[in-house]
XYZ file of C-alpha atoms in Angstrom:
470
model
C 128.116 30.025 86.646
C 126.682 29.041 83.247
C 129.336 26.369 82.820
C 128.656 24.926 86.275
C 124.948 24.724 85.462
C 125.683 22.931 82.175
C 127.989 20.428 83.879
C 125.354 19.747 86.511
C 122.809 19.132 83.751
C 125.164 16.766 81.917
C 125.698 14.741 85.082
C 121.934 14.509 85.571
C 121.424 13.427 81.941
C 124.092 10.733 82.288
C 122.521 9.389 85.469
C 119.100 9.339 83.840
C 119.863 7.965 80.380
C 123.221 6.165 80.257
C 121.931 2.860 81.647
C 118.966 2.873 79.276
C 121.218 3.434 76.270
C 123.645 0.672 77.238
C 120.784 -1.823 77.667
C 119.265 -0.992 74.271
C 119.806 -4.027 71.969
C 120.502 -1.568 69.134
C 123.352 0.141 70.995
C 126.600 -0.694 69.131
C 129.142 -3.137 70.469
C 132.241 -1.781 68.716
C 131.347 1.503 67.024
C 131.734 4.805 68.858
C 128.363 6.116 70.080
C 127.130 8.624 72.684
C 126.587 7.429 76.235
C 123.311 9.352 76.069
C 121.703 12.033 73.941
C 122.495 12.955 70.350
C 125.848 12.633 68.611
C 126.596 13.846 65.101
C 129.693 15.217 63.310
C 133.165 13.902 64.135
C 135.386 16.847 65.073
C 139.051 17.456 65.814
C 140.177 14.046 64.551
C 143.949 13.973 65.109
C 146.923 11.836 66.103
C 148.743 13.780 68.822
C 151.569 12.704 71.122
C 151.065 8.978 70.644
C 147.261 8.906 70.862
C 144.310 9.402 68.589
C 141.783 12.030 69.607
C 138.239 12.126 68.302
C 135.955 14.930 69.372
C 132.298 14.943 68.394
C 129.166 17.056 68.335
C 127.129 16.056 71.378
C 123.852 17.093 72.941
C 123.901 15.186 76.244
C 120.515 16.568 77.289
C 118.331 14.985 74.605
C 118.052 13.675 71.071
C 117.458 17.029 69.367
C 120.026 19.093 67.473
C 120.471 21.570 70.308
C 122.980 22.583 73.006
C 125.960 21.253 71.056
C 129.053 20.467 73.127
C 132.288 18.802 72.074
C 132.586 15.344 73.555
C 136.051 13.790 73.542
C 137.444 10.276 73.130
C 141.036 9.106 72.856
C 142.456 5.825 71.616
C 145.766 4.099 70.944
C 144.470 1.924 68.088
C 141.239 3.475 66.693
C 139.340 0.431 67.956
C 139.127 0.803 71.752
C 138.048 4.264 72.885
C 138.262 5.991 76.252
C 136.289 8.993 77.442
C 138.117 12.223 78.184
C 136.467 15.218 79.893
C 134.031 17.212 77.777
C 136.199 19.574 75.741
C 133.835 22.452 74.909
C 130.600 23.675 76.461
C 128.390 26.403 74.931
C 128.670 29.425 77.208
C 129.328 33.149 77.164
C 129.065 35.613 74.309
C 130.901 33.637 71.629
C 129.216 30.233 71.454
C 126.113 30.328 73.642
C 124.087 28.808 70.794
C 126.429 25.841 70.476
C 130.025 24.815 69.827
C 129.706 23.727 66.209
C 132.081 21.596 64.165
C 135.779 22.157 63.594
C 139.227 20.602 63.705
C 142.292 20.121 65.901
C 145.968 20.866 65.268
C 149.280 20.545 67.087
C 150.419 24.119 67.630
C 153.981 23.988 68.963
C 153.128 20.916 71.013
C 149.761 22.167 72.296
C 146.563 20.504 71.141
C 144.514 23.390 69.755
C 140.878 23.332 68.653
C 139.324 25.618 66.053
C 135.531 25.486 65.971
C 132.503 27.502 64.946
C 130.930 29.450 67.769
C 127.201 29.830 67.187
C 125.147 32.652 68.696
C 121.351 32.695 68.484
C 119.274 35.842 68.980
C 115.717 36.296 70.222
C 114.456 37.327 66.759
C 115.502 33.948 65.318
C 118.656 35.211 63.623
C 122.109 33.926 64.444
C 125.789 34.660 64.030
C 128.755 32.343 63.550
C 132.443 33.026 64.143
C 135.506 30.815 64.180
C 136.942 30.366 67.659
C 140.056 28.866 69.274
C 140.583 26.760 72.376
C 143.858 25.335 73.699
C 144.518 22.336 75.890
C 145.555 23.259 79.427
C 148.539 21.607 81.143
C 146.218 19.925 83.651
C 143.738 18.747 80.974
C 140.601 20.367 79.620
C 140.566 23.272 77.182
C 140.684 27.011 77.613
C 138.683 29.102 75.162
C 140.383 32.069 73.489
C 137.331 33.444 71.711
C 136.788 34.392 68.057
C 139.698 34.662 65.641
C 137.646 35.123 62.465
C 134.316 36.807 61.784
C 131.984 36.571 58.812
C 133.434 37.497 55.412
C 131.675 40.163 53.382
C 128.998 38.853 51.040
C 128.192 35.742 53.085
C 125.322 34.670 55.299
C 125.725 33.528 58.892
C 126.228 30.001 57.500
C 130.030 30.044 57.480
C 131.345 27.197 59.581
C 133.306 23.986 60.146
C 136.963 25.090 59.914
C 139.461 22.404 58.869
C 143.047 23.523 59.484
C 146.441 22.122 58.485
C 150.023 23.342 58.347
C 152.331 23.458 55.323
C 155.882 24.697 55.777
C 155.633 27.906 57.802
C 151.951 28.683 57.187
C 148.573 27.542 58.432
C 145.729 26.918 55.975
C 141.992 26.718 56.612
C 139.011 25.645 54.534
C 135.570 26.844 55.629
C 132.127 25.795 54.501
C 129.933 28.706 53.452
C 126.711 30.012 51.944
C 126.941 33.311 50.107
C 124.225 35.941 49.985
C 123.037 34.536 46.647
C 122.464 31.075 48.164
C 125.416 29.424 46.478
C 127.453 26.882 48.417
C 131.132 27.690 48.751
C 134.361 26.410 50.278
C 136.578 29.324 51.297
C 140.360 29.246 51.679
C 142.304 31.186 54.315
C 145.930 31.232 55.393
C 148.071 32.781 58.115
C 151.390 32.552 59.898
C 149.601 32.739 63.273
C 146.356 30.979 64.133
C 144.709 34.222 65.206
C 145.264 36.369 62.082
C 143.604 34.808 59.029
C 143.555 36.194 55.473
C 140.854 35.218 52.989
C 142.433 33.979 49.759
C 139.231 33.333 47.847
C 136.792 30.641 46.851
C 138.322 27.191 46.631
C 135.273 25.483 45.084
C 131.514 25.734 45.013
C 128.201 25.705 43.226
C 128.280 27.378 39.788
C 132.018 27.800 40.216
C 135.104 26.179 38.715
C 133.188 24.362 36.005
C 130.426 23.015 38.248
C 126.723 23.589 37.717
C 124.100 23.769 40.448
C 125.620 22.016 43.451
C 123.603 23.338 46.361
C 123.144 26.411 48.498
C 125.496 25.510 51.370
C 128.719 23.470 51.430
C 129.612 22.343 54.929
C 132.231 20.149 56.626
C 135.043 20.672 54.062
C 138.328 18.767 54.240
C 141.182 19.231 51.745
C 144.108 16.798 51.597
C 146.568 15.192 49.224
C 146.451 11.543 48.144
C 149.223 10.349 45.871
C 149.745 13.244 43.450
C 146.208 14.662 43.565
C 144.112 16.657 46.014
C 140.758 15.535 47.399
C 138.150 17.998 48.637
C 135.510 16.413 50.846
C 132.386 18.455 51.482
C 128.684 18.083 52.220
C 126.527 20.156 49.838
C 123.068 21.024 51.075
C 120.561 21.489 48.259
C 122.399 19.227 45.818
C 119.985 18.263 43.000
C 118.975 14.611 43.212
C 119.693 12.231 40.382
C 118.021 8.940 39.546
C 120.579 6.849 41.423
C 122.832 9.385 43.209
C 122.539 12.075 45.858
C 119.324 10.545 47.210
C 119.880 11.350 50.897
C 118.515 14.588 52.309
C 122.092 15.868 52.163
C 124.921 13.911 50.490
C 128.599 13.665 51.287
C 130.752 14.293 48.195
C 134.301 14.703 46.941
C 136.190 16.441 44.144
C 139.546 15.415 42.664
C 142.055 17.957 41.394
C 145.250 19.903 41.917
C 145.876 22.520 44.595
C 148.735 24.991 44.257
C 150.086 26.615 47.432
C 151.550 29.542 45.496
C 148.462 30.584 43.539
C 146.121 29.154 46.206
C 143.845 27.880 43.440
C 142.173 24.469 43.291
C 141.721 23.133 39.759
C 139.365 20.170 40.009
C 137.640 17.829 37.614
C 134.014 18.750 36.828
C 132.548 15.603 38.388
C 131.044 15.697 41.882
C 131.359 12.202 43.362
C 129.435 10.599 46.205
C 131.606 9.455 49.128
C 129.137 6.838 50.347
C 126.114 5.399 48.528
C 124.245 4.157 51.617
C 121.385 5.563 53.647
C 123.476 7.095 56.464
C 126.789 8.851 55.985
C 127.683 12.499 56.586
C 130.282 15.022 57.755
C 133.407 12.853 57.339
C 136.704 14.069 58.701
C 140.181 12.745 57.943
C 143.508 12.696 59.737
C 147.020 11.623 58.853
C 148.422 8.665 60.761
C 152.028 8.504 61.904
C 152.726 5.865 59.227
C 151.343 8.071 56.449
C 147.884 6.547 56.103
C 144.975 8.923 55.520
C 142.211 7.789 57.923
C 138.561 8.869 57.690
C 135.656 8.620 60.131
C 132.123 9.749 59.322
C 128.856 10.235 61.130
C 126.508 7.322 60.399
C 123.534 9.615 60.137
C 122.018 12.346 57.965
C 120.409 15.547 59.278
C 116.791 16.459 58.545
C 115.779 13.049 57.193
C 113.987 10.351 59.165
C 116.463 10.423 62.036
C 113.963 11.609 64.638
C 111.878 8.468 64.105
C 114.687 6.075 64.995
C 113.605 3.740 67.812
C 116.698 4.362 69.950
C 115.299 7.758 70.921
C 112.941 6.119 73.402
C 116.054 4.925 75.230
C 117.613 8.372 75.304
C 120.277 8.143 72.577
C 120.702 8.459 68.823
C 123.433 7.946 66.176
C 126.927 6.468 65.973
C 130.161 6.874 64.049
C 131.246 4.735 61.102
C 134.181 2.401 61.406
C 137.528 4.100 60.676
C 138.582 3.742 57.030
C 141.871 4.021 55.188
C 141.692 6.134 52.032
C 143.552 5.703 48.755
C 143.224 7.139 45.271
C 143.225 4.806 42.290
C 142.687 5.984 38.731
C 141.094 9.171 39.975
C 138.624 7.408 42.268
C 138.521 7.470 46.072
C 138.788 4.025 47.667
C 137.856 3.270 51.271
C 138.978 0.171 53.131
C 138.133 -0.856 56.690
C 141.077 -0.176 58.936
C 143.356 -3.195 59.380
C 143.316 -2.651 63.163
C 139.706 -3.872 63.184
C 140.977 -7.437 62.692
C 141.731 -7.591 66.416
C 137.967 -7.765 67.029
C 137.656 -11.059 65.160
C 136.391 -14.017 67.157
C 135.114 -17.400 66.026
C 134.756 -17.740 62.262
C 134.685 -20.062 59.315
C 134.563 -20.462 55.571
C 131.977 -21.771 53.148
C 131.573 -22.036 49.372
C 128.784 -23.137 47.082
C 125.568 -21.922 45.510
C 124.194 -18.902 47.372
C 120.778 -20.526 47.850
C 122.456 -23.234 49.935
C 124.590 -20.918 52.081
C 124.286 -21.116 55.841
C 122.442 -18.394 57.735
C 124.866 -16.198 59.688
C 124.402 -14.502 63.028
C 124.637 -10.825 62.030
C 124.582 -9.200 65.466
C 128.311 -8.375 65.231
C 129.694 -9.864 62.054
C 132.482 -9.438 59.527
C 132.044 -11.343 56.274
C 133.992 -11.314 53.009
C 131.994 -12.556 50.015
C 133.469 -13.440 46.644
C 130.689 -13.705 44.086
C 130.364 -14.613 40.422
C 126.919 -13.240 39.563
C 123.583 -11.985 40.911
C 123.102 -12.178 44.675
C 120.563 -11.150 47.303
C 121.559 -10.535 50.926
C 118.794 -10.261 53.502
C 119.637 -8.596 56.811
C 116.852 -9.667 59.196
C 114.195 -8.790 56.588
C 114.953 -5.138 57.363
C 117.692 -4.317 54.870
C 117.935 -6.011 51.449
C 121.034 -5.935 49.238
C 120.245 -6.961 45.637
C 122.790 -7.316 42.832
C 121.538 -8.227 39.338
C 124.895 -8.445 37.595
C 125.004 -4.761 36.614
C 123.568 -2.727 39.476
C 123.360 -2.827 43.258
C 120.098 -1.827 44.893
C 119.948 -1.499 48.665
C 116.453 -1.351 50.138
C 114.781 -0.692 53.471
C 111.385 0.607 54.585
C 110.692 4.236 55.380
C 110.206 4.948 59.079
C 107.506 7.428 58.063
C 105.395 5.613 55.458
C 106.627 2.022 55.499
C 107.270 2.072 51.726
C 110.521 0.626 50.429
C 113.297 3.146 49.832
C 116.332 2.409 47.673
C 119.976 3.382 47.217
C 122.080 2.343 44.213
C 125.536 1.674 42.862
C 126.298 0.932 39.212
C 128.876 -1.622 38.095
C 130.064 -5.205 38.307
C 130.520 -6.638 41.807
C 133.112 -9.338 42.480
C 133.693 -8.906 46.213
C 131.852 -7.579 49.251
C 133.370 -6.870 52.652
C 130.623 -6.349 55.221
C 130.607 -5.268 58.865
C 127.545 -5.324 61.119
C 127.095 -4.036 64.662
C 123.687 -4.441 66.346
C 121.971 -1.725 64.276
C 124.400 -0.889 61.498
C 125.652 -2.422 58.252
C 128.675 -1.143 56.298
C 129.162 -2.702 52.860
C 132.505 -2.254 51.068
C 132.270 -3.099 47.348
C 135.209 -4.341 45.263
C 138.015 -3.501 47.686
C 136.365 -0.197 48.618
C 135.622 1.431 45.268
C 132.198 2.099 46.816
C 130.735 1.887 50.319
C 127.135 1.764 51.530
C 126.714 2.709 55.202
C 123.378 2.145 56.891
C 121.453 2.035 60.140
C 118.690 -0.500 60.573
C 116.870 -1.769 63.625
C 116.347 -5.547 63.552
C 114.868 -7.755 66.203
C 117.755 -9.562 67.876
C 119.459 -11.848 67.172
C 120.017 -10.312 63.745
C 120.579 -12.682 60.806
C 122.103 -12.598 57.341
C 120.704 -14.943 54.674
C 121.817 -15.510 51.076
C 119.779 -16.033 47.908
C 120.853 -16.666 44.323
C 122.048 -19.327 41.913
C 125.594 -17.991 41.528
C 128.591 -19.440 43.328
C 129.878 -17.607 46.419
C 132.855 -18.001 48.717
C 132.441 -16.813 52.304
C 134.978 -16.005 54.991
C 133.333 -14.810 58.207
C 134.023 -13.924 61.825
C 131.888 -13.012 64.788
C 133.199 -9.730 66.220
C 133.978 -9.150 69.874
C 132.902 -6.055 71.746
C 135.330 -3.126 71.733
C 136.346 -1.514 74.973
C 134.853 1.897 75.655
C 135.525 3.325 79.091
């Protein structure tokens, strides 16, 4: 009965808000976004039986972080996405407070979801447990309830299971907050998905050579690139630095070695930022059939200025990033826009000369590659300003609260920029992806990109076609 009521409410929300969202000039043309309501973390990102699946946190009823379902897309190329039935609805005794983030695996041919079931009580407290759901032969998913409760010594903030298989065992990393308010990533393993054994702390604040790194580590993802292991995670409470970790919550990574026998992760002491822009969080990766490690993130940040974004008046908020291929070079994580995105290219051209004399580009849906030899200023519709002085990048936009200019930074020499825009987003890849700055902005349309500076630039650019989403 509860599920029927929820489905009826979703249908009503779609009828009320979907048209408004699609008509919003800020609604993306080729990024994945909710048809209505709020979307945040990517979940269950997997290549399974010839298709990509991307699940996502979704509140179809409004733009608040409430009533979290799992929406579901599938795709053959990571560019054109098609809606599948809603995979998970909050209902019953295990996840009535929301179906929180998790992952998907192929379990003997069956697409299986592991997610955090959230329960909220009348006194304001809550409980989280890790739950399973399996795809049914006729489509949709059947819930199997909790398979893992809270470990001793931890708060109710234990969530976001990421699962993978190695040889004859399953492994899981979980984000956690212990009773002393230290962020942790926990490691479990099992031979069967329903019988997990805690193997210890994989990494965390004041652990493994790190200092203060926050009170809660969420959305972990552990995987191997080349000969080293990357741990993605999102530390809440990470101390801000002058030019790093400036978002309300950052997305970070560690580099090290993981040993399946000892189940210990020896990592370097540096915590690195995954993305230096204004909006990037909760990334999740998956392995492609050809061996590429692909990552998608949420182009948003919780608890910042998100609830002032102008799309809310049209009944929707947030979008995903473009899919990115990951590589590790000299101990540093590189991100490159997926090569499949080239199929979106339309009319384009080339130009070279002094930046001050460069033509103004239509930035509504644009891909541009810029080779530069010195300082450069890029102006996106007077709403987002990229400034490079020869040593440092500063990205600037106005606060939605106060109107003052806010800034994000990257240190180093810049020789190339690869930029993608989409109605209300800008993704800037620096020097073949050694750094990325992902951002939302809300320009009057048509959006424009103008160039300023005395240095020589070479431009290659394309207008981008709309992607198919059905």
